Amino acid sequence: MTYSSFIRSEFLVLWRRKQDIFNALLFFIIVVALFPIGINSSAEFLAPAAAGIVWCAVMLAILMAVEGMFKEDYWDGSLEQWIVSGLSLPLLILLKVIVQWLVVVAPLLVMMPLFSEMLYLPSLSFWVLIMTLLLGSPSLFFIGAVGAALTMSIKQGAVLVMLLILPFYLPVIIFSTLAVKAAEAGLPYSGLLAMLLAMSLLSLVISPLMTAIAVKASVN
């Protein structure tokens, strides 16, 4: 096995499990669509709350996507092959998370113009929202990977994953929504975007190592 073949196999695995990704995306659509339908459809309410609505929906969709990230690999013995392959286990985990991020976030970005119109998000704030998604969402996947690795041997571990990693998601959501609100108010927001980038880079360094430790502990 090589790193390139591993990446190809991960895309194929996600294609076979496309129903899981579709469910996460559908959940995102339902959450965002229910706010104007079930609470208040006025622009006065939705425009200030748009960033928070989108980010809460993104967080829940990512939680659904990452919960089973390692379960199939655990039950079919793939994780044992990773360990004995001679390749770097943290690097394999890093590649897996990146593939998962691409498959989930790319459709979200494609759908975002439609939902920004639905939520009356100003055009300037829309591009800041896109930047927060690009800079902040990787950290959600890397943090989620640690929780998924810790609970992969539990068949119904979704609630446990949520309890483990949800507190670590809150800073990302807070900084992201603050950046959008700062843009709406005409205030500087580059520092908030820098914080999101810093959190993603920090999780990129720490998460693969911690996830590899959790994977080895579960397999052994």
mmCIF file of N, CA, C and O in Angstrom, residues 86-156:
data_model
loop_
_atom_site.group_PDB
_atom_site.id
_atom_site.type_symbol
_atom_site.label_atom_id
_atom_site.label_comp_id
_atom_site.label_asym_id
_atom_site.label_seq_id
_atom_site.Cartn_x
_atom_site.Cartn_y
_atom_site.Cartn_z
ATOM 1 N N GLY A 86 3.739 -0.386 7.505
ATOM 2 C CA GLY A 86 5.029 0.286 7.423
ATOM 3 C C GLY A 86 4.923 1.758 7.103
ATOM 4 O O GLY A 86 5.925 2.480 7.110
ATOM 5 N N LEU A 87 3.715 2.235 6.814
ATOM 6 C CA LEU A 87 3.488 3.651 6.560
ATOM 7 C C LEU A 87 3.201 4.370 7.870
ATOM 8 O O LEU A 87 2.848 3.742 8.878
ATOM 9 N N SER A 88 3.367 5.663 7.862
ATOM 10 C CA SER A 88 3.127 6.462 9.063
ATOM 11 C C SER A 88 1.632 6.485 9.376
ATOM 12 O O SER A 88 0.833 6.976 8.567
ATOM 13 N N LEU A 89 1.255 5.951 10.532
ATOM 14 C CA LEU A 89 -0.153 5.926 10.909
ATOM 15 C C LEU A 89 -0.724 7.334 11.075
ATOM 16 O O LEU A 89 -1.834 7.598 10.580
ATOM 17 N N PRO A 90 -0.042 8.273 11.745
ATOM 18 C CA PRO A 90 -0.593 9.644 11.810
ATOM 19 C C PRO A 90 -0.798 10.270 10.438
ATOM 20 O O PRO A 90 -1.776 10.988 10.230
ATOM 21 N N LEU A 91 0.107 9.979 9.498
ATOM 22 C CA LEU A 91 -0.055 10.547 8.152
ATOM 23 C C LEU A 91 -1.246 9.921 7.441
ATOM 24 O O LEU A 91 -1.991 10.617 6.728
ATOM 25 N N LEU A 92 -1.461 8.628 7.619
ATOM 26 C CA LEU A 92 -2.640 7.980 7.028
ATOM 27 C C LEU A 92 -3.920 8.584 7.594
ATOM 28 O O LEU A 92 -4.884 8.833 6.849
ATOM 29 N N ILE A 93 -3.918 8.823 8.887
ATOM 30 C CA ILE A 93 -5.093 9.430 9.511
ATOM 31 C C ILE A 93 -5.296 10.842 8.989
ATOM 32 O O ILE A 93 -6.429 11.265 8.712
ATOM 33 N N LEU A 94 -4.208 11.590 8.842
ATOM 34 C CA LEU A 94 -4.291 12.944 8.283
ATOM 35 C C LEU A 94 -4.911 12.920 6.891
ATOM 36 O O LEU A 94 -5.809 13.718 6.578
ATOM 37 N N LEU A 95 -4.472 11.991 6.052
ATOM 38 C CA LEU A 95 -5.012 11.888 4.692
ATOM 39 C C LEU A 95 -6.488 11.508 4.721
ATOM 40 O O LEU A 95 -7.283 12.029 3.931
ATOM 41 N N LYS A 96 -6.848 10.616 5.621
ATOM 42 C CA LYS A 96 -8.246 10.206 5.719
ATOM 43 C C LYS A 96 -9.136 11.377 6.122
ATOM 44 O O LYS A 96 -10.216 11.566 5.544
ATOM 45 N N VAL A 97 -8.679 12.167 7.082
ATOM 46 C CA VAL A 97 -9.470 13.316 7.526
ATOM 47 C C VAL A 97 -9.592 14.344 6.411
ATOM 48 O O VAL A 97 -10.663 14.937 6.208
ATOM 49 N N ILE A 98 -8.520 14.572 5.671
ATOM 50 C CA ILE A 98 -8.557 15.538 4.565
ATOM 51 C C ILE A 98 -9.562 15.090 3.495
ATOM 52 O O ILE A 98 -10.340 15.902 2.977
ATOM 53 N N VAL A 99 -9.542 13.802 3.166
ATOM 54 C CA VAL A 99 -10.504 13.280 2.184
ATOM 55 C C VAL A 99 -11.925 13.473 2.685
ATOM 56 O O VAL A 99 -12.815 13.917 1.940
ATOM 57 N N GLN A 100 -12.155 13.151 3.969
ATOM 58 C CA GLN A 100 -13.488 13.316 4.542
ATOM 59 C C GLN A 100 -13.904 14.793 4.508
ATOM 60 O O GLN A 100 -15.048 15.116 4.176
ATOM 61 N N TRP A 101 -12.982 15.674 4.810
ATOM 62 C CA TRP A 101 -13.283 17.111 4.796
ATOM 63 C C TRP A 101 -13.668 17.572 3.393
ATOM 64 O O TRP A 101 -14.642 18.315 3.219
ATOM 65 N N LEU A 102 -12.918 17.139 2.390
ATOM 66 C CA LEU A 102 -13.213 17.541 1.017
ATOM 67 C C LEU A 102 -14.600 17.072 0.592
ATOM 68 O O LEU A 102 -15.372 17.831 -0.014
ATOM 69 N N VAL A 103 -14.932 15.829 0.913
ATOM 70 C CA VAL A 103 -16.196 15.247 0.457
ATOM 71 C C VAL A 103 -17.389 15.906 1.130
ATOM 72 O O VAL A 103 -18.451 16.072 0.516
ATOM 73 N N VAL A 104 -17.239 16.316 2.380
ATOM 74 C CA VAL A 104 -18.361 16.908 3.107
ATOM 75 C C VAL A 104 -18.456 18.410 2.876
ATOM 76 O O VAL A 104 -19.541 18.952 2.630
ATOM 77 N N VAL A 105 -17.335 19.111 2.950
ATOM 78 C CA VAL A 105 -17.366 20.578 2.914
ATOM 79 C C VAL A 105 -17.623 21.109 1.502
ATOM 80 O O VAL A 105 -18.292 22.131 1.340
ATOM 81 N N ALA A 106 -17.105 20.438 0.474
ATOM 82 C CA ALA A 106 -17.304 20.931 -0.894
ATOM 83 C C ALA A 106 -18.792 21.089 -1.240
ATOM 84 O O ALA A 106 -19.197 22.153 -1.747
ATOM 85 N N PRO A 107 -19.653 20.095 -0.970
ATOM 86 C CA PRO A 107 -21.086 20.314 -1.246
ATOM 87 C C PRO A 107 -21.688 21.419 -0.395
ATOM 88 O O PRO A 107 -22.580 22.140 -0.861
ATOM 89 N N LEU A 108 -21.222 21.569 0.852
ATOM 90 C CA LEU A 108 -21.735 22.647 1.700
ATOM 91 C C LEU A 108 -21.428 24.014 1.092
ATOM 92 O O LEU A 108 -22.274 24.910 1.097
ATOM 93 N N LEU A 109 -20.212 24.166 0.568
ATOM 94 C CA LEU A 109 -19.836 25.433 -0.046
ATOM 95 C C LEU A 109 -20.661 25.699 -1.301
ATOM 96 O O LEU A 109 -21.024 26.849 -1.582
ATOM 97 N N VAL A 110 -20.952 24.645 -2.047
ATOM 98 C CA VAL A 110 -21.772 24.806 -3.257
ATOM 99 C C VAL A 110 -23.185 25.266 -2.897
ATOM 100 O O VAL A 110 -23.789 26.098 -3.595
ATOM 101 N N MET A 111 -23.719 24.744 -1.796
ATOM 102 C CA MET A 111 -25.083 25.097 -1.393
ATOM 103 C C MET A 111 -25.166 26.446 -0.682
ATOM 104 O O MET A 111 -26.254 27.001 -0.535
ATOM 105 N N MET A 112 -24.034 26.971 -0.246
ATOM 106 C CA MET A 112 -24.055 28.150 0.605
ATOM 107 C C MET A 112 -24.674 29.390 -0.049
ATOM 108 O O MET A 112 -25.386 30.143 0.627
ATOM 109 N N PRO A 113 -24.458 29.673 -1.357
ATOM 110 C CA PRO A 113 -25.124 30.855 -1.941
ATOM 111 C C PRO A 113 -26.645 30.806 -1.827
ATOM 112 O O PRO A 113 -27.287 31.829 -1.545
ATOM 113 N N LEU A 114 -27.217 29.622 -2.015
ATOM 114 C CA LEU A 114 -28.670 29.488 -1.909
ATOM 115 C C LEU A 114 -29.151 29.794 -0.498
ATOM 116 O O LEU A 114 -30.112 30.551 -0.298
ATOM 117 N N PHE A 115 -28.453 29.233 0.489
ATOM 118 C CA PHE A 115 -28.897 29.432 1.863
ATOM 119 C C PHE A 115 -28.597 30.834 2.360
ATOM 120 O O PHE A 115 -29.305 31.350 3.236
ATOM 121 N N SER A 116 -27.553 31.466 1.826
ATOM 122 C CA SER A 116 -27.291 32.848 2.214
ATOM 123 C C SER A 116 -28.417 33.762 1.736
ATOM 124 O O SER A 116 -28.799 34.714 2.432
ATOM 125 N N GLU A 117 -28.956 33.476 0.536
ATOM 126 C CA GLU A 117 -30.098 34.237 0.051
ATOM 127 C C GLU A 117 -31.335 33.960 0.906
ATOM 128 O O GLU A 117 -32.105 34.873 1.223
ATOM 129 N N MET A 118 -31.511 32.721 1.288
ATOM 130 C CA MET A 118 -32.661 32.356 2.113
ATOM 131 C C MET A 118 -32.611 33.061 3.465
ATOM 132 O O MET A 118 -33.651 33.448 4.021
ATOM 133 N N LEU A 119 -31.377 33.245 4.000
ATOM 134 C CA LEU A 119 -31.219 33.845 5.322
ATOM 135 C C LEU A 119 -30.923 35.344 5.254
ATOM 136 O O LEU A 119 -30.580 35.945 6.278
ATOM 137 N N TYR A 120 -31.009 35.933 4.056
ATOM 138 C CA TYR A 120 -30.808 37.377 3.862
ATOM 139 C C TYR A 120 -29.422 37.830 4.330
ATOM 140 O O TYR A 120 -29.271 38.903 4.928
ATOM 141 N N LEU A 121 -28.412 37.025 4.073
ATOM 142 C CA LEU A 121 -27.056 37.370 4.478
ATOM 143 C C LEU A 121 -26.467 38.372 3.494
ATOM 144 O O LEU A 121 -26.477 38.126 2.284
ATOM 145 N N PRO A 122 -25.944 39.513 3.952
ATOM 146 C CA PRO A 122 -25.340 40.493 3.035
ATOM 147 C C PRO A 122 -24.165 39.896 2.269
ATOM 148 O O PRO A 122 -23.503 38.971 2.742
ATOM 149 N N SER A 123 -23.894 40.450 1.096
ATOM 150 C CA SER A 123 -22.865 39.877 0.224
ATOM 151 C C SER A 123 -21.486 39.889 0.858
ATOM 152 O O SER A 123 -20.732 38.912 0.750
ATOM 153 N N LEU A 124 -21.115 40.972 1.539
ATOM 154 C CA LEU A 124 -19.815 41.023 2.198
ATOM 155 C C LEU A 124 -19.725 39.964 3.292
ATOM 156 O O LEU A 124 -18.722 39.260 3.414
ATOM 157 N N SER A 125 -20.776 39.840 4.076
ATOM 158 C CA SER A 125 -20.800 38.841 5.136
ATOM 159 C C SER A 125 -20.763 37.427 4.566
ATOM 160 O O SER A 125 -20.214 36.515 5.194
ATOM 161 N N PHE A 126 -21.333 37.257 3.377
ATOM 162 C CA PHE A 126 -21.315 35.927 2.757
ATOM 163 C C PHE A 126 -19.886 35.463 2.516
ATOM 164 O O PHE A 126 -19.539 34.317 2.820
ATOM 165 N N TRP A 127 -19.053 36.332 1.966
ATOM 166 C CA TRP A 127 -17.679 35.921 1.681
ATOM 167 C C TRP A 127 -16.883 35.710 2.956
ATOM 168 O O TRP A 127 -16.008 34.835 3.016
ATOM 169 N N VAL A 128 -17.187 36.464 3.986
ATOM 170 C CA VAL A 128 -16.531 36.221 5.277
ATOM 171 C C VAL A 128 -16.987 34.883 5.843
ATOM 172 O O VAL A 128 -16.192 34.131 6.413
ATOM 173 N N LEU A 129 -18.259 34.564 5.687
ATOM 174 C CA LEU A 129 -18.765 33.266 6.127
ATOM 175 C C LEU A 129 -18.057 32.131 5.392
ATOM 176 O O LEU A 129 -17.681 31.117 6.014
ATOM 177 N N ILE A 130 -17.868 32.277 4.093
ATOM 178 C CA ILE A 130 -17.150 31.258 3.323
ATOM 179 C C ILE A 130 -15.723 31.103 3.850
ATOM 180 O O ILE A 130 -15.215 29.973 3.999
ATOM 181 N N MET A 131 -15.074 32.208 4.170
ATOM 182 C CA MET A 131 -13.714 32.146 4.698
ATOM 183 C C MET A 131 -13.682 31.450 6.051
ATOM 184 O O MET A 131 -12.761 30.672 6.341
ATOM 185 N N THR A 132 -14.671 31.718 6.894
ATOM 186 C CA THR A 132 -14.702 31.035 8.196
ATOM 187 C C THR A 132 -14.910 29.528 8.021
ATOM 188 O O THR A 132 -14.334 28.732 8.767
ATOM 189 N N LEU A 133 -15.712 29.134 7.039
ATOM 190 C CA LEU A 133 -15.917 27.708 6.791
ATOM 191 C C LEU A 133 -14.635 27.046 6.310
ATOM 192 O O LEU A 133 -14.284 25.935 6.746
ATOM 193 N N LEU A 134 -13.928 27.727 5.417
ATOM 194 C CA LEU A 134 -12.684 27.151 4.899
ATOM 195 C C LEU A 134 -11.604 27.080 5.967
ATOM 196 O O LEU A 134 -10.827 26.118 6.013
ATOM 197 N N LEU A 135 -11.548 28.083 6.836
ATOM 198 C CA LEU A 135 -10.494 28.130 7.843
ATOM 199 C C LEU A 135 -10.852 27.378 9.118
ATOM 200 O O LEU A 135 -9.971 26.835 9.791
ATOM 201 N N GLY A 136 -12.136 27.356 9.459
ATOM 202 C CA GLY A 136 -12.537 26.766 10.733
ATOM 203 C C GLY A 136 -12.982 25.324 10.673
ATOM 204 O O GLY A 136 -12.768 24.566 11.631
ATOM 205 N N SER A 137 -13.594 24.907 9.552
ATOM 206 C CA SER A 137 -14.125 23.540 9.488
ATOM 207 C C SER A 137 -13.056 22.446 9.576
ATOM 208 O O SER A 137 -13.342 21.370 10.113
ATOM 209 N N PRO A 138 -11.817 22.653 9.073
ATOM 210 C CA PRO A 138 -10.825 21.576 9.251
ATOM 211 C C PRO A 138 -10.593 21.200 10.703
ATOM 212 O O PRO A 138 -10.436 20.011 11.030
ATOM 213 N N SER A 139 -10.591 22.186 11.593
ATOM 214 C CA SER A 139 -10.369 21.863 13.005
ATOM 215 C C SER A 139 -11.506 21.012 13.556
ATOM 216 O O SER A 139 -11.288 20.143 14.404
ATOM 217 N N LEU A 140 -12.748 21.218 13.067
ATOM 218 C CA LEU A 140 -13.865 20.392 13.518
ATOM 219 C C LEU A 140 -13.662 18.935 13.110
ATOM 220 O O LEU A 140 -13.966 18.013 13.874
ATOM 221 N N PHE A 141 -13.140 18.718 11.914
ATOM 222 C CA PHE A 141 -12.897 17.353 11.460
ATOM 223 C C PHE A 141 -11.751 16.710 12.234
ATOM 224 O O PHE A 141 -11.828 15.526 12.611
ATOM 225 N N PHE A 142 -10.679 17.461 12.461
ATOM 226 C CA PHE A 142 -9.547 16.892 13.186
ATOM 227 C C PHE A 142 -9.913 16.582 14.635
ATOM 228 O O PHE A 142 -9.526 15.537 15.171
ATOM 229 N N ILE A 143 -10.653 17.480 15.275
ATOM 230 C CA ILE A 143 -11.105 17.211 16.640
ATOM 231 C C ILE A 143 -12.072 16.033 16.648
ATOM 232 O O ILE A 143 -12.008 15.156 17.511
ATOM 233 N N GLY A 144 -12.977 16.001 15.662
ATOM 234 C CA GLY A 144 -13.922 14.894 15.583
ATOM 235 C C GLY A 144 -13.256 13.561 15.356
ATOM 236 O O GLY A 144 -13.742 12.525 15.819
ATOM 237 N N ALA A 145 -12.122 13.563 14.641
ATOM 238 C CA ALA A 145 -11.408 12.309 14.392
ATOM 239 C C ALA A 145 -10.929 11.681 15.691
ATOM 240 O O ALA A 145 -10.951 10.453 15.846
ATOM 241 N N VAL A 146 -10.493 12.518 16.644
ATOM 242 C CA VAL A 146 -10.053 11.990 17.943
ATOM 243 C C VAL A 146 -11.223 11.324 18.658
ATOM 244 O O VAL A 146 -11.110 10.203 19.172
ATOM 245 N N GLY A 147 -12.366 12.005 18.699
ATOM 246 C CA GLY A 147 -13.541 11.420 19.337
ATOM 247 C C GLY A 147 -14.018 10.160 18.642
ATOM 248 O O GLY A 147 -14.410 9.183 19.299
ATOM 249 N N ALA A 148 -13.973 10.145 17.303
ATOM 250 C CA ALA A 148 -14.388 8.958 16.550
ATOM 251 C C ALA A 148 -13.467 7.781 16.831
ATOM 252 O O ALA A 148 -13.921 6.634 16.926
ATOM 253 N N ALA A 149 -12.163 8.042 16.969
ATOM 254 C CA ALA A 149 -11.213 6.960 17.252
ATOM 255 C C ALA A 149 -11.412 6.400 18.656
ATOM 256 O O ALA A 149 -11.267 5.184 18.881
ATOM 257 N N LEU A 150 -11.759 7.262 19.601
ATOM 258 C CA LEU A 150 -11.957 6.809 20.980
ATOM 259 C C LEU A 150 -13.210 5.952 21.135
ATOM 260 O O LEU A 150 -13.289 5.137 22.049
ATOM 261 N N THR A 151 -14.188 6.144 20.259
ATOM 262 C CA THR A 151 -15.475 5.449 20.412
ATOM 263 C C THR A 151 -15.766 4.479 19.270
ATOM 264 O O THR A 151 -16.885 3.995 19.164
ATOM 265 N N MET A 152 -14.768 4.159 18.445
ATOM 266 C CA MET A 152 -15.068 3.368 17.255
ATOM 267 C C MET A 152 -15.458 1.927 17.574
ATOM 268 O O MET A 152 -16.102 1.264 16.765
ATOM 269 N N SER A 153 -15.089 1.425 18.738
ATOM 270 C CA SER A 153 -15.460 0.052 19.094
ATOM 271 C C SER A 153 -16.860 -0.033 19.682
ATOM 272 O O SER A 153 -17.348 -1.126 19.961
ATOM 273 N N ILE A 154 -17.504 1.126 19.885
ATOM 274 C CA ILE A 154 -18.864 1.172 20.426
ATOM 275 C C ILE A 154 -19.834 1.301 19.268
ATOM 276 O O ILE A 154 -19.736 2.242 18.468
ATOM 277 N N LYS A 155 -20.764 0.375 19.166
ATOM 278 C CA LYS A 155 -21.645 0.355 18.000
ATOM 279 C C LYS A 155 -22.569 1.570 17.950
ATOM 280 O O LYS A 155 -22.883 2.076 16.885
ATOM 281 N N GLN A 156 -23.035 2.050 19.083
ATOM 282 C CA GLN A 156 -23.901 3.228 19.124
ATOM 283 C C GLN A 156 -23.187 4.324 19.894
ATOM 284 O O GLN A 156 -23.536 4.642 21.020
#
